[in-house]
Amino acid sequence: MGEPLIYEICRAGRKAVHLPDVDVPESPLPQDALRGELPLPEVSEIDLVRHYTRLSQLNHSIDTGFYPLGSCTMKYNPKVNEYAARMAGLANLHPLQDMDSIQGAMALMHNLQEMLAEIAGFAAVTLQPAAGAHGELTGVLIMRKYLYEKGETQRDVIIVPDSAHGTNPATTSMSGLKVVECPSAADGNVDLAALKALIAKHGDRLVGLMLTNPNTLGLFDENVAEVLQLVHEAGGLVYGDGANFNAILGIAKPGALGFDVMHYNLHKTFSTPHGGGGPGSGAVGVAAHLAEYLPGPIVARDEDGYFRWEMPAKSIGRVKAFWGNFGILVRAYTYIRMHGAAGLRAISENAVLNANYIQARLRGVYPIPHGDRTCMHEFVAQGKLDGAPTINTMDIAKRLMDYEFHPPTVYFPLIVPEAIMIEPTETESKETLDAFCDAMIQIAQEARETPELLKTAPHNSPVKRLDEVRAAKELQLCYAPGCS
Amino acid sequence: MDYIPNTDADRAEMLKVVGVETVADLFHDVPEQFRFPKLDLPPALTEMEMLQELQALADENDDLNHLACFLGAGAYNHFVPKVVDSIISRGEFYTAYTPYQPEISQGTLQAHFEYQSMITALTGMEVSNVSHYDGATAVAEAVIMALQVGRNKRCNVILSPTLNPQYRDVVHTYTQGMCVKTIGENAPLGDLNALADMCDKDAACVIVQNPDFLGRLYLPAEMQALADRVHGAGAMLIVACDPISLGLFTPPGHYGADVACGEAQPMGNSLSLGGPYVGFFAMKMGEVRKSAGRIVGQTVDVDEERGFNALAAAIYMAAMGKHGLKKAAELTYHKAHYAAKLVDALDDYAVKSDGPFFKEFVVQCPLPIAELNERLLNEWGIVGGYDLGADYPELKDHMLVCVTEMNSKVEIETLAEALAAIAAPASEDLEGQDESLGETEQSDIEEVA
Ligand SMILES: Cc1ncc(COP(=O)(O)O)c(C=O)c1O
């Protein structure tokens, strides 16, 4: 049996929190507005703590084991960052406090804006977007507004390579623009001929291109300069999806390559925790011509050193309340300051070396469509094995859990059938990488000799393999019977 | 300082397996003229040095551990039991990611499921999703859902002028590329009928806040009447609400709302200068499949989740429970009304909230709010209320005061005293200064030590 639900462990009359009595004269309550039953749980503090502690133990996490989830950069999250974000002088600040009383926090944000701009080669940065996808929406709105204000209101098409993350086309559609897919070439780069044809076809309706580089195959597009040039010549702009920035810190600056706008995933590259699905931060950097369009307010610095909130002149507007996920910004700031320029480059060098090492060890064991190339921080293998016709990627993923590894990202990117996308990150040791490779090699052998082992996996996890299709049909969304 | 475990010896062995000589050889795909740029950054710090720098930055801020806070306007200083941070500090929770592999993510999945159950219980709705970036984006997503429900044929979005101005801004940003006309923001403040009058066959939705941005609490009967008219026109009613208020007052699900959403920060999340927060979003069953975000058990159009902050909210709801949340809401209500009474009794100030309110109320002040707040902060150790003039020109020199269970009776009385002293002729303030909160607290601490 698993852990019971919180509503199943509650008993009428139990309390975990005791608040003081009212110490002011009471005022009459508006009787017509009072609610009846408030069906929340009633539990003691010890039961609450045990419940959530047991739940936590049902999770695989970075703190408990290797988590090579491609495209997600599951690197170690330093403990000092957690401490920093909880310091009273940084955490217990109201967002609308007078600027005089939060100059330290604003200095931190300003420094982070400048450091992020420098690292990626951009002129200006906003820290407001809350996640990568949110940064994408921001970037697309910036591109459109910039072109509209130039009078090019007919532009409504964005080209997205078929290797892109689903959030790219999703955010584009959300902003009201049309998505056109561009195929990848056999070598994993953008198919230049196809791109030229699309640009010719859509001509002056082109808003631009969304490009992930390194791309989701884990490859640095060798033709990136030419791709950018083609789009720019057609009057379009290029959006960079910075999800894979961990590969190129101090290796290349997207701004210098010619990207007009890019989001950073602070929760990937700059080690802020993923938190079971968030929060993150999708800070956005732009080249000089787009600086005035950033959402904000952002932090500006007066000549006398005073920090001030400032809305960029032609801003697309606010994309969330307040200034950004400050608690996440504190962690990212701490991380960057502790690394410095050489430390950041070492991150990418080691992330890329670790990925290439696994790729080298698994070459010949699993198909790796672009295994002849040097990969960046990740690579994509396939869960298709000769001599094991019934085995697929999901079976391999589930079997990896028996070896106490979190499976890599599976079935993404969509252009690789049975994709297994492996991103080790720089914070893993050679021993861990070897243990993972050994397990992958062992599983390939099991797939041929004892496929049942894979089909019935996982065997040691808190629950058996779940039928996600059934779960979707028998949608049980909540459970609130009240306490006995 | 870095977190890289491999040594030079490890790297040498690995390079051999990879078949290249140096690490730099791994980057030949990067065009040479762009390869290995210089990064102009401050020198790296060790952890010890970093902590000193962070402390120095923190010391430049006046944090609420040392001030009395009467500021709300979308971010609220409610009590967070220590058990919340203790649990969310577990690495098993915060270093996990979106539950892609359910077998080894049962902890996160069950916690999210329970969060949803408690949010539905709190809002009186039928289903909840895991969460949005914050209250503002939850509202914007609700609008987009309403547009989809209206098949993008109903293009009018009716925004109450007393919906949080920042939420309205985000709705404008999100809908700028769509066939959307936002109306309603010029309606008289607090007039639900004026909004209902705008509902016709072109209306996708009406969005109101309850209690509204100015603190006003609309009664269930008023809200139900609005809901009936909105539904009569075939549109949706979206209600942004304060989750703490629902400890005491009728939830949106009981007066006809189609979507109840808002900012869950007050439930267990620190103020943290505005983020990370978490938007909650609950609705009637029919809309489930259109809602963005992950609903445990089923993936609907996956959007980013605020798992960690939603977890904090869940632990908060479970810890406070049926009795604690009600008590927090009652304390808040009585303290806010006590504060309003004291302030309204002052000669130069007038409380402008005539209807019922929960924890925020509008005060007309005898001097510009920026000036008033500066003096409250510097002379009295008080963070004053929100300056409404910037968003509502007709409310120039009006302040939105927020009181929660965190404000002691002494703080409330000191606020009244401070306001009186600031309005009085200059000679009198020196006296008040001696009794400022900062001083009182300091002597308390000394006694304990
Ligand atoms: C390539 C890529 N782009 C964009 C995103 C979206 O980022 P976020 O999850 O922060 O919204 C992801 C997320 O994994 C990604 O892998």
Coordinates of C-alpha atoms and ligand atoms in Angstrom, one line a residue, chain A residues 70-73 130-136 163-168 212 214-216 241-244 263-268 274 277 280-282 378 409 412 421 423, chain B residues 97-98 100 133 303-306, ligand 1:
Chain A
G70 CA 17.8 15.4 -21.6
S71 CA 17.0 19.0 -22.3
C72 CA 16.3 19.6 -18.6
T73 CA 19.9 20.0 -17.2
A130 CA 8.8 33.0 -15.0
A131 CA 10.0 30.1 -17.2
G132 CA 11.4 29.1 -20.5
A133 CA 8.0 28.9 -22.2
H134 CA 7.1 32.2 -20.7
G135 CA 10.4 33.7 -22.1
E136 CA 9.4 32.3 -25.5
S163 CA 13.4 19.3 -33.8
A164 CA 12.1 22.1 -31.6
H165 CA 10.5 21.7 -28.2
G166 CA 6.7 21.7 -28.2
T167 CA 6.7 25.0 -26.3
N168 CA 8.1 26.8 -29.4
T212 CA 17.5 26.0 -30.5
P214 CA 22.8 23.5 -29.7
N215 CA 19.6 21.9 -31.0
T216 CA 17.6 19.1 -29.4
D241 CA 15.7 28.9 -27.3
G242 CA 18.3 29.0 -24.5
A243 CA 17.3 25.6 -23.0
N244 CA 20.7 24.2 -24.1
H263 CA 15.6 33.2 -23.2
Y264 CA 17.8 31.8 -20.5
N265 CA 16.4 28.9 -18.3
L266 CA 17.9 29.9 -15.0
H267 CA 16.5 26.6 -13.6
K268 CA 18.6 24.7 -16.1
H274 CA 13.4 22.4 -10.6
G277 CA 8.0 21.3 -11.9
G280 CA 11.9 28.6 -12.8
S281 CA 13.0 31.8 -14.5
G282 CA 13.0 32.5 -18.2
E378 CA 23.5 15.8 -24.6
T409 CA 14.1 12.1 -21.6
F412 CA 11.7 13.6 -27.6
M421 CA 17.9 11.8 -24.9
E423 CA 22.1 14.8 -20.6
Chain B
Y97 CA 11.4 17.7 -11.8
T98 CA 8.0 17.5 -13.5
Y100 CA 7.6 12.6 -16.3
Y133 CA 3.2 31.2 -12.7
D303 CA 2.2 24.4 -19.4
E304 CA 4.9 25.3 -16.8
E305 CA 3.9 24.4 -13.3
R306 CA 4.8 26.0 -10.0
Ligands
LIG1 C1 14.4 22.8 -25.7 C2 13.4 23.4 -24.7 N1 12.8 24.6 -25.0 C3 11.9 25.1 -24.1 C4 11.6 24.5 -22.9 C5 10.6 25.1 -22.0 O1 11.2 25.6 -20.8 P1 10.4 25.7 -19.5 O2 10.1 24.3 -19.0 O3 11.3 26.4 -18.6 O4 9.1 26.4 -19.8 C6 12.2 23.2 -22.6 C7 11.8 22.5 -21.4 O5 12.2 21.5 -21.1 C8 13.1 22.7 -23.6 O6 13.7 21.5 -23.3

